[in-house]
Amino acid sequence: MCGIIGYLGPGDGISLSLRGLERLEYRGYDSAGLAAWQKGKIVCQKTKGQVKILRQKILSLPESKSHLVIAHNRWATHGEPSKINAHPQSDCSRKIFLVHNGVIENYQSLKKWLKERGHSFFSQTDTEVIAHLIEENYQGNLLEAVQKTLPLLSGAYGLAVISESEPERLVVAKKGSPLVIGVCQKGEYIVASDPVAIIEHTRKIIYLDDEEIGVLSPQGVRITNSSNSLVKKEAQSVEWDLAKIEKEGFPHFMLKEIFKQPETIKNALRGRVNKKQGKVKLGGLKDWLSFIANCPRAVFLACGTSWHAGLIGKYYFENLVGLPANAEYASEFRYSQQPIDPQVAYFVISQSGETADTLASLRKIKKHGGHVFGLINVVGSTIAREADAGVYIHAGPEIGVASTKAFTSQVTLLSILALSLVQEKKLWPLSEMKKSLIALEQIPQQVEEVLKNAKRIKSLAKKYYQFQNALYLGREYNFPVALEGALKLKEISYIHAEGYPAAEIKHGPIALIDQNMPTFVVATNPDDLVYQKVITNIEEIKARGGNILAVANSGDKVIENLANQVILVPQTLDFLSPIINIIPWQLWSYYVAVQRGCDVDKPRNLAKSVTVE
Ligand code: F6R
């Protein structure tokens, strides 16, 4: 949440920063701002709204270029989205400017103290106190002032700071929020919350760790830790290809990412599945596999869509491996009294690898001697670096605020993880393992087939988009699919939707059913134990005048006769079915939102990478 970009070098820092802000818009888009050193002064432009508005305002700056720039996309935490609350924030003298991602929890007491010392505040933000504290500590050296300020802050920050008196310096600091430095050439650097804002200029990235401070100058990058000792850091090479962060002809990132799933699922499988030998391997966890296979219990920790994947992981561990497992919201777990057990295998699942609650849970577990394993998308992210071990889902950059391809890759990887444990514990005959791996390898092709239904789903969306509430139902492996379908719909089209285990409707939600409340049901795998039960639930809804839109397997005449509309998908093994069954709901949510005129890639009040609590 919130995107930071900064530039120091001989090039055109302003246009580069604006471009960077556009790439970071998935992190926040309620306001934007930029501060640049020009002709001996720092000039600042801010606006409520998106970067495109800021771009217009920048035209009024005295010059079009600058060698030293900081800029920001905001996702409001303290203070409404407005020009005043937009970053950069500055001190009383308007000589020190900074951009911040995170939350300063003790800002009220600091503000009171600073006011008593005569500082005047302009915004309602927590960030502004940092600028005034740096002013308070400034004695001609920006680095020293920042070093004195940081210990006074509690909370999280990614920071980039500049001073009018030091035109050759950009000071950056990180604690809890991500910050990376792109090295273009000696004396030319770009700072950003995410490498996506940098990689069109350089692939060489330095990842800052918590409590590190970096000073960028024409002489180079100097990084120190909280004890002011020099930290030697090598730039790492980021392999992402530029096309992955472009829309590639799709109208929205979300649609592109939905359509890329055959490829991203293949990437999750690559090198991990050998169907001929009937073997799976997960290199990143190989040293821990025996520990996990023999642990008494596993816990999956995540938020939002990643938590839905974790819930599927729970079913995998219990049903396939016979290992008791829980999926817990990281935001609850971090404050729970649950004792940390060093025998338990804790898994953190995160697309961004930066989600504040998931990271806090990881740190809590490690602090109390537990072992944590990551299933992460963003290579080099904080959670990926801090986990004891882990595997990458290799979905590539996910820019659409609504997570789609990360979910299917997470579930794919969870299935491989469960199968690795089955293999480690020698639970299945080779023939059964081979059967599962053949099915797993067919998934990308089957997803491709579902995507061919996009036109029909679009036309259904045109017919149904005006409903105000929706119920999503599924059972067992497809209960998390119901939760995820409902989440997708509500976050991008603002329609109230709830996901339920199908049999639970009789315990309350069935009271809501009438012709205006559509029910979306997953009823695949007719041989499955729970299929017949779902059919009964559909009958109950029909009997009360409800409308049913079902995802079912091709050739299922029972559902075709029962439901008002059916979206057919290819059949796979029951445990792999969520990877296929979620695709129609992703497309459905997308087309409903577009039909309702919603900004799919920038849904209101949301932002990707939730780095604040
Ligand atoms: C929903 C969505 C969020 C994220 C959640 C966790 O579409 O994107 O619910 O899944 O914020 O994010 P990560 O996976 O980055 O930890």
XYZ file of C-alpha atoms and ligand atoms in Angstrom:
629
model
C 0.000 0.000 0.000
C 1.349 3.387 -1.106
C 3.993 3.475 -3.785
C 7.308 5.248 -3.393
C 9.676 6.206 -6.144
C 12.846 8.295 -6.007
C 15.580 9.199 -8.459
C 19.105 10.560 -8.243
C 21.259 10.792 -11.337
C 22.088 12.615 -14.527
C 18.850 11.696 -16.343
C 15.313 13.041 -16.398
C 14.126 12.170 -12.891
C 10.685 13.703 -13.330
C 9.463 11.695 -16.301
C 11.076 8.566 -14.895
C 9.322 9.074 -11.547
C 5.932 9.705 -13.176
C 6.317 6.518 -15.202
C 7.333 4.700 -12.018
C 4.263 6.029 -10.196
C 2.069 4.689 -12.998
C 3.650 1.265 -12.573
C 3.037 1.482 -8.822
C -0.580 2.595 -9.038
C -1.753 -0.847 -7.941
C -0.417 0.138 -4.471
C -2.634 3.207 -4.075
C -4.370 5.743 -6.252
C -6.299 8.156 -4.050
C -3.685 10.911 -4.360
C -0.229 11.450 -5.786
C 2.643 13.886 -5.496
C 6.204 14.649 -6.498
C 9.036 16.817 -5.131
C 12.009 17.736 -7.309
C 15.169 19.763 -6.827
C 15.195 22.563 -9.403
C 17.319 25.712 -9.529
C 18.429 25.572 -5.888
C 14.942 24.849 -4.521
C 12.686 21.888 -3.976
C 9.435 22.280 -5.898
C 6.465 20.127 -5.004
C 3.241 19.268 -6.824
C 0.456 17.193 -5.303
C -3.051 16.240 -6.221
C -6.051 14.276 -5.101
C -6.668 11.446 -7.570
C -4.544 9.450 -9.934
C -1.105 9.978 -11.453
C -2.623 11.130 -14.755
C -3.836 14.284 -12.946
C -0.404 14.798 -11.388
C 1.155 14.492 -14.846
C -0.906 17.486 -16.014
C 0.086 19.564 -12.980
C 3.765 18.827 -13.441
C 3.630 20.751 -16.713
C 3.409 23.920 -14.585
C 6.783 23.327 -12.888
C 9.517 25.870 -13.759
C 11.527 23.130 -15.489
C 10.586 19.789 -16.928
C 13.612 17.904 -15.585
C 15.342 17.256 -12.293
C 18.287 15.160 -11.118
C 16.768 14.565 -7.656
C 13.133 13.528 -7.275
C 10.870 11.740 -4.820
C 7.275 10.809 -5.640
C 4.367 8.904 -4.118
C 1.013 7.215 -4.739
C -1.132 7.279 -1.638
C -3.579 4.820 -0.106
C -4.974 6.843 2.784
C -4.554 5.619 6.348
C -4.519 8.844 8.412
C -6.439 11.724 6.901
C -8.790 11.700 3.916
C -7.499 11.565 0.350
C -6.728 15.225 -0.423
C -4.015 17.432 -1.850
C -2.819 18.434 1.649
C -2.593 14.847 2.861
C -0.856 13.626 -0.292
C 2.894 13.015 -0.086
C 5.585 14.383 -0.262
C 5.133 15.833 3.220
C 7.505 18.499 4.449
C 8.786 20.349 7.523
C 7.945 23.905 8.665
C 10.706 25.455 6.571
C 9.668 23.452 3.481
C 13.276 22.462 2.955
C 12.948 18.785 3.877
C 10.588 16.610 1.837
C 9.789 12.947 2.236
C 7.547 10.152 1.002
C 6.427 7.350 3.289
C 4.781 3.945 3.058
C 3.617 2.510 6.384
C 2.033 3.745 9.586
C 3.640 5.685 12.445
C 1.738 4.390 15.434
C 2.998 6.944 17.977
C 2.437 9.946 15.713
C -0.059 11.595 18.041
C 2.339 11.867 20.992
C 5.156 12.959 18.656
C 2.894 15.583 17.081
C 1.948 16.950 20.496
C 5.615 17.186 21.480
C 6.575 18.832 18.184
C 3.716 21.344 18.473
C 4.940 22.272 21.953
C 8.309 22.963 20.372
C 6.678 25.342 17.898
C 6.228 23.176 14.791
C 3.210 23.918 12.613
C 1.330 21.054 10.994
C -0.580 21.266 7.749
C -1.920 17.762 7.147
C -3.783 15.090 9.116
C -1.190 12.466 8.193
C 0.999 10.467 10.532
C 3.820 10.971 7.997
C 4.187 14.689 8.582
C 5.688 14.129 12.055
C 8.686 12.437 10.426
C 9.479 15.550 8.386
C 9.273 17.763 11.480
C 11.396 15.372 13.546
C 14.058 15.399 10.834
C 13.883 19.205 10.857
C 14.279 19.153 14.640
C 17.367 16.910 14.323
C 18.880 18.593 11.278
C 22.261 20.182 11.754
C 23.514 20.308 8.200
C 23.590 16.540 7.619
C 20.443 14.805 6.348
C 21.727 11.310 7.051
C 22.478 12.130 10.694
C 19.087 13.786 11.117
C 17.336 10.697 9.720
C 19.480 8.428 11.930
C 18.433 10.410 15.015
C 14.772 10.399 13.972
C 14.148 6.748 13.166
C 14.555 5.380 16.723
C 11.770 7.760 17.823
C 9.238 6.148 15.486
C 7.157 3.122 16.312
C 5.385 1.444 13.445
C 6.393 0.733 9.890
C 8.076 2.790 7.241
C 9.614 2.797 3.831
C 11.019 6.306 3.480
C 12.758 8.457 0.894
C 13.949 11.871 2.082
C 15.582 14.854 0.372
C 16.779 18.233 1.639
C 17.041 21.493 -0.232
C 20.499 22.033 1.292
C 21.865 18.700 0.027
C 21.130 18.388 -3.682
C 23.423 15.391 -4.127
C 21.781 13.115 -1.579
C 18.756 10.873 -1.380
C 18.335 9.140 1.984
C 16.174 6.021 2.214
C 15.191 3.822 5.144
C 13.067 0.763 5.718
C 11.314 -0.982 8.568
C 8.340 -3.227 7.847
C 7.503 -1.722 4.432
C 9.368 -2.724 1.276
C 12.021 -0.589 -0.397
C 14.487 -1.486 -3.111
C 17.270 0.405 -4.870
C 17.839 0.005 -8.593
C 21.424 0.548 -9.683
C 21.483 1.966 -13.240
C 25.131 3.034 -13.292
C 27.502 4.619 -10.789
C 25.792 7.797 -9.664
C 22.354 6.912 -11.077
C 19.847 5.198 -8.816
C 16.120 4.619 -8.585
C 14.396 3.842 -5.311
C 11.003 2.141 -5.294
C 8.548 0.125 -3.238
C 8.638 -2.610 -5.882
C 11.079 -3.585 -8.650
C 8.212 -3.252 -11.191
C 8.835 0.511 -11.157
C 12.521 -0.002 -11.911
C 13.057 -2.901 -14.274
C 12.603 -0.979 -17.489
C 15.737 0.974 -16.467
C 17.869 -1.639 -14.725
C 17.646 -5.264 -13.582
C 20.213 -4.707 -10.801
C 18.313 -4.413 -7.541
C 19.516 -3.983 -3.961
C 16.947 -5.158 -1.398
C 17.050 -3.082 1.778
C 16.471 -4.964 5.015
C 14.622 -3.661 8.041
C 16.387 -0.927 10.024
C 18.823 -0.246 7.227
C 19.448 3.256 5.924
C 20.789 3.945 2.455
C 22.420 7.121 1.206
C 22.465 7.527 -2.550
C 24.889 10.055 -4.002
C 26.941 10.498 -7.190
C 29.702 8.610 -5.325
C 27.589 5.475 -4.886
C 25.223 3.735 -2.474
C 26.192 3.519 1.179
C 24.068 1.329 3.450
C 24.307 1.255 7.228
C 22.364 -0.621 9.901
C 20.785 0.635 13.117
C 24.198 0.558 14.883
C 25.613 2.710 12.080
C 27.858 -0.114 10.848
C 28.450 -0.339 7.126
C 26.466 -3.147 5.437
C 27.896 -4.638 2.240
C 25.111 -5.497 -0.173
C 25.352 -6.882 -3.667
C 22.784 -5.929 -6.288
C 20.735 -8.950 -7.380
C 19.548 -9.515 -10.902
C 15.759 -9.508 -11.436
C 14.752 -11.770 -14.314
C 11.222 -10.454 -15.041
C 10.565 -9.661 -18.597
C 9.087 -6.234 -19.314
C 6.038 -7.623 -21.139
C 4.945 -9.140 -17.830
C 4.304 -5.704 -16.383
C 2.519 -4.365 -19.466
C -1.119 -4.985 -20.410
C -0.091 -6.650 -23.688
C -3.247 -5.518 -25.496
C -5.707 -6.510 -22.762
C -8.020 -3.718 -21.536
C -7.124 -4.454 -17.895
C -4.332 -6.178 -15.984
C -6.925 -8.353 -14.294
C -8.168 -9.785 -17.596
C -4.621 -10.304 -18.830
C -3.727 -12.137 -15.619
C -6.832 -14.340 -15.844
C -5.869 -15.287 -19.397
C -2.241 -15.955 -18.467
C -3.194 -18.738 -16.061
C -2.464 -21.679 -18.377
C 1.083 -20.310 -18.591
C 1.477 -19.369 -14.908
C 0.182 -22.762 -13.742
C 2.690 -24.410 -16.106
C 5.408 -22.289 -14.488
C 4.343 -23.470 -11.038
C 4.610 -27.092 -12.237
C 7.860 -26.714 -14.192
C 10.677 -28.907 -12.907
C 8.585 -30.120 -9.996
C 6.470 -32.877 -11.517
C 7.706 -35.991 -13.307
C 4.656 -37.951 -14.365
C 6.659 -40.716 -16.047
C 8.505 -41.582 -12.861
C 5.534 -40.670 -10.694
C 7.658 -38.269 -8.654
C 7.404 -34.712 -7.405
C 10.117 -32.492 -6.018
C 10.156 -29.127 -4.312
C 13.789 -28.040 -4.160
C 13.189 -25.163 -1.754
C 11.697 -27.479 0.885
C 13.722 -30.653 0.351
C 15.738 -30.277 3.582
C 12.554 -29.783 5.583
C 10.300 -32.379 3.977
C 10.919 -35.031 6.580
C 10.265 -32.485 9.358
C 6.976 -31.455 7.735
C 5.925 -35.039 6.985
C 6.474 -36.027 10.612
C 5.112 -32.929 12.320
C 1.975 -33.336 14.453
C 0.119 -30.449 12.805
C 0.442 -27.784 10.133
C -0.841 -24.211 10.139
C -1.405 -22.104 7.024
C -1.260 -18.362 7.611
C -2.299 -15.772 5.071
C -4.779 -12.998 4.275
C -7.558 -12.585 1.718
C -7.234 -14.645 -1.430
C -4.017 -16.250 -0.164
C -5.938 -17.384 2.914
C -8.481 -19.063 0.634
C -5.578 -20.960 -0.948
C -4.386 -21.847 2.569
C -7.819 -23.281 3.346
C -7.484 -25.567 0.338
C -4.024 -26.485 1.702
C -5.695 -27.552 4.945
C -7.992 -29.929 3.014
C -4.986 -31.271 1.087
C -2.984 -32.000 4.211
C -5.885 -33.622 6.025
C -7.435 -35.560 3.139
C -4.361 -36.572 1.150
C -1.622 -36.739 3.784
C -3.627 -37.437 6.938
C -1.919 -34.501 8.644
C -4.108 -32.284 10.867
C -4.003 -28.710 9.604
C -5.565 -25.305 10.135
C -5.806 -22.216 8.001
C -5.729 -19.055 10.084
C -6.039 -15.405 9.232
C -2.596 -13.934 9.786
C -4.232 -10.768 11.153
C -5.849 -12.802 13.956
C -2.960 -15.168 14.528
C -0.426 -12.401 15.138
C -2.314 -11.307 18.273
C -3.620 -14.705 19.386
C -2.490 -16.422 22.559
C -1.958 -19.670 20.652
C 1.347 -21.151 21.857
C 3.991 -21.546 19.172
C 5.021 -25.166 18.889
C 8.499 -25.891 17.439
C 7.197 -29.286 16.209
C 4.464 -27.670 14.099
C 5.024 -26.769 10.421
C 3.866 -23.191 9.860
C 3.294 -22.038 6.276
C 2.927 -18.428 5.215
C 1.273 -17.834 1.847
C 1.602 -14.456 0.172
C 1.627 -13.175 -3.374
C 3.453 -9.943 -2.534
C 5.612 -11.374 0.230
C 5.074 -8.060 2.044
C 1.630 -8.305 3.686
C 2.068 -6.755 7.134
C -0.032 -9.281 9.081
C 1.519 -12.295 7.372
C 5.002 -10.929 7.989
C 4.162 -10.218 11.638
C 2.912 -13.803 12.055
C 6.128 -15.147 10.540
C 8.209 -13.040 12.921
C 6.134 -14.079 15.918
C 6.601 -17.769 15.080
C 10.345 -17.388 14.565
C 10.741 -15.365 17.753
C 9.194 -18.226 19.729
C 11.310 -20.931 18.123
C 8.851 -22.167 15.481
C 9.656 -23.063 11.863
C 8.071 -21.133 9.009
C 7.933 -22.014 5.329
C 6.920 -19.619 2.590
C 4.810 -19.998 -0.547
C 5.561 -16.668 -2.131
C 5.329 -15.044 -5.531
C 7.599 -12.004 -5.352
C 11.203 -13.135 -5.435
C 13.358 -11.369 -2.852
C 10.355 -10.040 -0.901
C 10.646 -9.681 2.870
C 8.622 -12.803 3.711
C 10.573 -14.844 1.150
C 13.824 -13.717 2.728
C 12.779 -14.219 6.334
C 11.115 -17.653 6.071
C 13.239 -20.644 7.153
C 12.740 -22.125 3.703
C 10.171 -21.947 0.964
C 9.107 -22.203 -2.616
C 8.206 -19.592 -5.169
C 4.944 -19.902 -7.070
C 6.524 -18.276 -10.189
C 3.321 -16.521 -11.290
C 5.255 -13.416 -12.395
C 4.259 -9.882 -11.398
C 0.579 -9.623 -10.460
C -0.512 -6.035 -11.046
C -4.330 -6.346 -11.020
C -5.496 -5.428 -7.527
C -7.827 -8.436 -7.502
C -5.620 -11.493 -7.204
C -6.274 -14.167 -9.838
C -3.221 -15.941 -11.240
C -1.498 -15.942 -7.841
C -4.416 -17.941 -6.395
C -4.327 -20.714 -9.007
C -0.534 -20.933 -8.734
C -0.713 -21.079 -4.936
C -3.230 -23.923 -5.079
C -1.144 -25.720 -7.707
C 1.901 -25.486 -5.472
C -0.057 -26.598 -2.418
C -1.127 -29.686 -4.341
C 2.511 -30.420 -5.214
C 3.468 -29.880 -1.572
C 0.790 -32.320 -0.417
C 1.923 -34.860 -3.022
C 5.557 -34.448 -1.863
C 4.420 -35.399 1.630
C 2.442 -38.362 0.285
C 5.665 -39.424 -1.472
C 7.834 -38.812 1.602
C 5.478 -40.865 3.773
C 5.060 -43.535 1.042
C 1.285 -43.337 1.405
C 0.204 -44.208 -2.132
C 1.104 -46.858 -4.690
C 3.059 -45.492 -7.646
C 0.038 -45.915 -9.939
C -2.051 -43.538 -7.843
C 0.708 -40.966 -7.722
C 1.108 -41.196 -11.496
C -2.633 -40.717 -11.947
C -2.518 -37.505 -9.890
C 0.512 -36.171 -11.730
C -1.046 -36.850 -15.126
C -4.137 -34.953 -13.947
C -1.974 -32.116 -12.609
C -0.138 -31.751 -15.902
C -3.447 -31.540 -17.773
C -4.646 -28.570 -15.716
C -3.129 -25.769 -17.879
C -4.832 -27.230 -20.965
C -8.134 -27.553 -19.095
C -7.887 -23.959 -17.863
C -7.341 -22.941 -21.474
C -10.626 -24.681 -22.334
C -12.501 -22.787 -19.609
C -11.105 -19.516 -20.932
C -12.702 -20.314 -24.293
C -16.033 -19.791 -22.466
C -15.202 -16.141 -21.837
C -17.666 -14.888 -24.461
C -20.546 -16.809 -22.938
C -19.643 -15.638 -19.431
C -19.498 -12.079 -20.749
C -22.974 -12.391 -22.219
C -24.306 -13.854 -18.958
C -22.762 -10.885 -17.121
C -24.585 -8.515 -19.469
C -27.841 -10.212 -18.565
C -27.361 -10.431 -14.805
C -25.102 -7.503 -13.801
C -27.791 -5.496 -12.005
C -28.252 -7.767 -8.989
C -27.233 -6.326 -5.595
C -26.493 -9.421 -3.524
C -25.166 -12.880 -4.239
C -24.556 -16.152 -2.496
C -21.677 -18.444 -3.489
C -21.792 -22.085 -2.468
C -19.385 -24.988 -2.648
C -18.353 -27.905 -0.485
C -15.072 -29.345 0.706
C -12.297 -28.356 -1.783
C -14.749 -26.012 -3.460
C -15.899 -24.224 -0.330
C -12.787 -21.976 -0.570
C -13.682 -21.502 -4.262
C -17.071 -20.141 -3.124
C -15.299 -17.774 -0.709
C -12.892 -16.650 -3.411
C -15.678 -16.201 -5.987
C -17.590 -13.987 -3.559
C -14.471 -11.969 -2.702
C -13.672 -11.371 -6.383
C -17.192 -10.133 -7.060
C -17.433 -7.785 -4.097
C -13.994 -6.236 -4.434
C -14.285 -5.136 -8.046
C -18.017 -4.668 -8.630
C -19.094 -3.618 -5.091
C -21.896 -6.177 -5.076
C -22.489 -7.725 -1.697
C -21.571 -11.413 -1.942
C -21.054 -14.163 0.599
C -19.402 -17.527 0.259
C -20.723 -20.459 2.280
C -20.202 -24.193 2.576
C -23.326 -25.290 0.676
C -24.900 -27.257 3.513
C -24.699 -24.263 5.853
C -27.414 -22.334 4.027
C -30.116 -24.081 6.015
C -28.618 -22.573 9.135
C -29.489 -19.039 8.138
C -28.652 -17.722 4.653
C -31.529 -19.559 2.950
C -33.772 -16.890 4.477
C -32.293 -14.455 1.961
C -33.282 -16.471 -1.089
C -35.775 -14.957 -3.514
C -35.740 -14.212 -7.237
C -33.506 -11.166 -6.681
C -30.752 -13.034 -4.862
C -28.817 -15.256 -7.293
C -26.869 -18.229 -6.006
C -23.623 -19.299 -7.629
C -22.831 -22.939 -7.052
C -19.865 -25.156 -7.777
C -21.137 -28.685 -8.408
C -18.446 -30.626 -10.234
C -17.173 -34.197 -9.974
C -20.468 -36.171 -9.982
C -18.725 -39.238 -8.469
C -17.636 -37.204 -5.505
C -19.183 -37.820 -2.085
C -20.420 -34.249 -1.690
C -21.805 -33.760 -5.222
C -25.187 -35.288 -4.421
C -25.444 -33.127 -1.303
C -24.852 -29.991 -3.376
C -27.610 -31.095 -5.775
C -29.968 -31.306 -2.801
C -28.957 -27.773 -1.780
C -29.682 -26.555 -5.307
C -33.133 -28.171 -5.131
C -33.799 -26.398 -1.836
C -32.912 -23.028 -3.370
C -35.005 -23.696 -6.488
C -37.965 -24.619 -4.295
C -37.789 -21.122 -2.818
C -37.759 -19.341 -6.159
C -34.004 -18.760 -6.232
C -31.934 -18.348 -9.398
C -29.009 -20.721 -9.813
C -25.887 -20.176 -11.864
C -23.760 -23.302 -11.644
C -20.264 -24.381 -12.559
C -20.535 -28.037 -13.557
C -18.702 -30.641 -15.597
C -19.374 -31.083 -19.292
C -22.088 -33.669 -19.856
C -23.771 -33.206 -16.472
C -27.431 -33.365 -17.479
C -28.688 -33.252 -13.879
C -27.322 -29.767 -13.332
C -28.299 -28.636 -16.804
C -31.919 -29.440 -15.947
C -31.803 -27.880 -12.509
C -29.822 -24.644 -12.793
C -30.972 -21.491 -14.577
C -27.557 -21.132 -16.196
C -24.638 -23.552 -16.342
C -21.002 -22.863 -17.128
C -19.365 -26.111 -18.151
C -15.777 -26.888 -17.200
C -13.648 -29.987 -17.831
C -13.497 -32.577 -15.088
C -10.332 -33.330 -13.147
C -9.594 -35.135 -9.888
C -11.692 -33.676 -7.085
C -8.722 -32.223 -5.183
C -7.457 -30.389 -8.271
C -10.885 -29.065 -9.242
C -10.563 -25.680 -7.417
C -7.843 -24.623 -9.876
C -10.288 -25.045 -12.757
C -13.521 -24.104 -10.989
C -12.390 -20.647 -9.903
C -11.715 -19.513 -13.496
C -15.411 -18.961 -14.462
C -15.972 -16.931 -11.291
C -12.916 -14.772 -12.010
C -14.193 -14.053 -15.524
C -17.718 -13.542 -14.248
C -16.584 -10.967 -11.649
C -14.508 -9.179 -14.252
C -17.302 -8.887 -16.814
C -19.931 -7.915 -14.215
C -17.633 -5.140 -12.936
C -16.934 -3.863 -16.449
C -20.654 -3.937 -17.221
C -21.314 -1.857 -14.088
C -18.700 0.675 -15.189
C -16.263 -0.080 -12.344
C -12.533 0.585 -12.609
C -11.437 -3.035 -12.429
C -7.713 -2.465 -11.902
C -8.272 0.298 -9.356
C -11.220 -0.789 -7.205
C -12.357 1.827 -4.726
C -10.741 1.827 -1.267
C -8.414 -1.050 -2.162
C -4.757 -1.378 -2.983
C -2.466 -4.296 -3.518
C 0.297 -5.324 -1.134
C -1.234 -4.494 2.234
C 1.838 -3.289 4.093
C -0.149 -1.650 6.885
C -2.185 -3.362 9.598
C -7.919 -10.144 -3.159
C -6.549 -9.849 -2.793
C -6.206 -9.795 -1.357
C -4.834 -10.447 -1.118
C -4.399 -10.235 0.343
C -3.089 -10.941 0.643
O -8.091 -10.192 -4.537
O -5.712 -9.637 -3.632
O -7.180 -10.367 -0.575
O -4.922 -11.797 -1.421
O -4.251 -8.870 0.581
O -2.068 -10.477 -0.166
P -0.720 -11.277 -0.339
O -1.038 -12.550 -1.027
O 0.142 -10.380 -1.155
O -0.170 -11.521 1.036
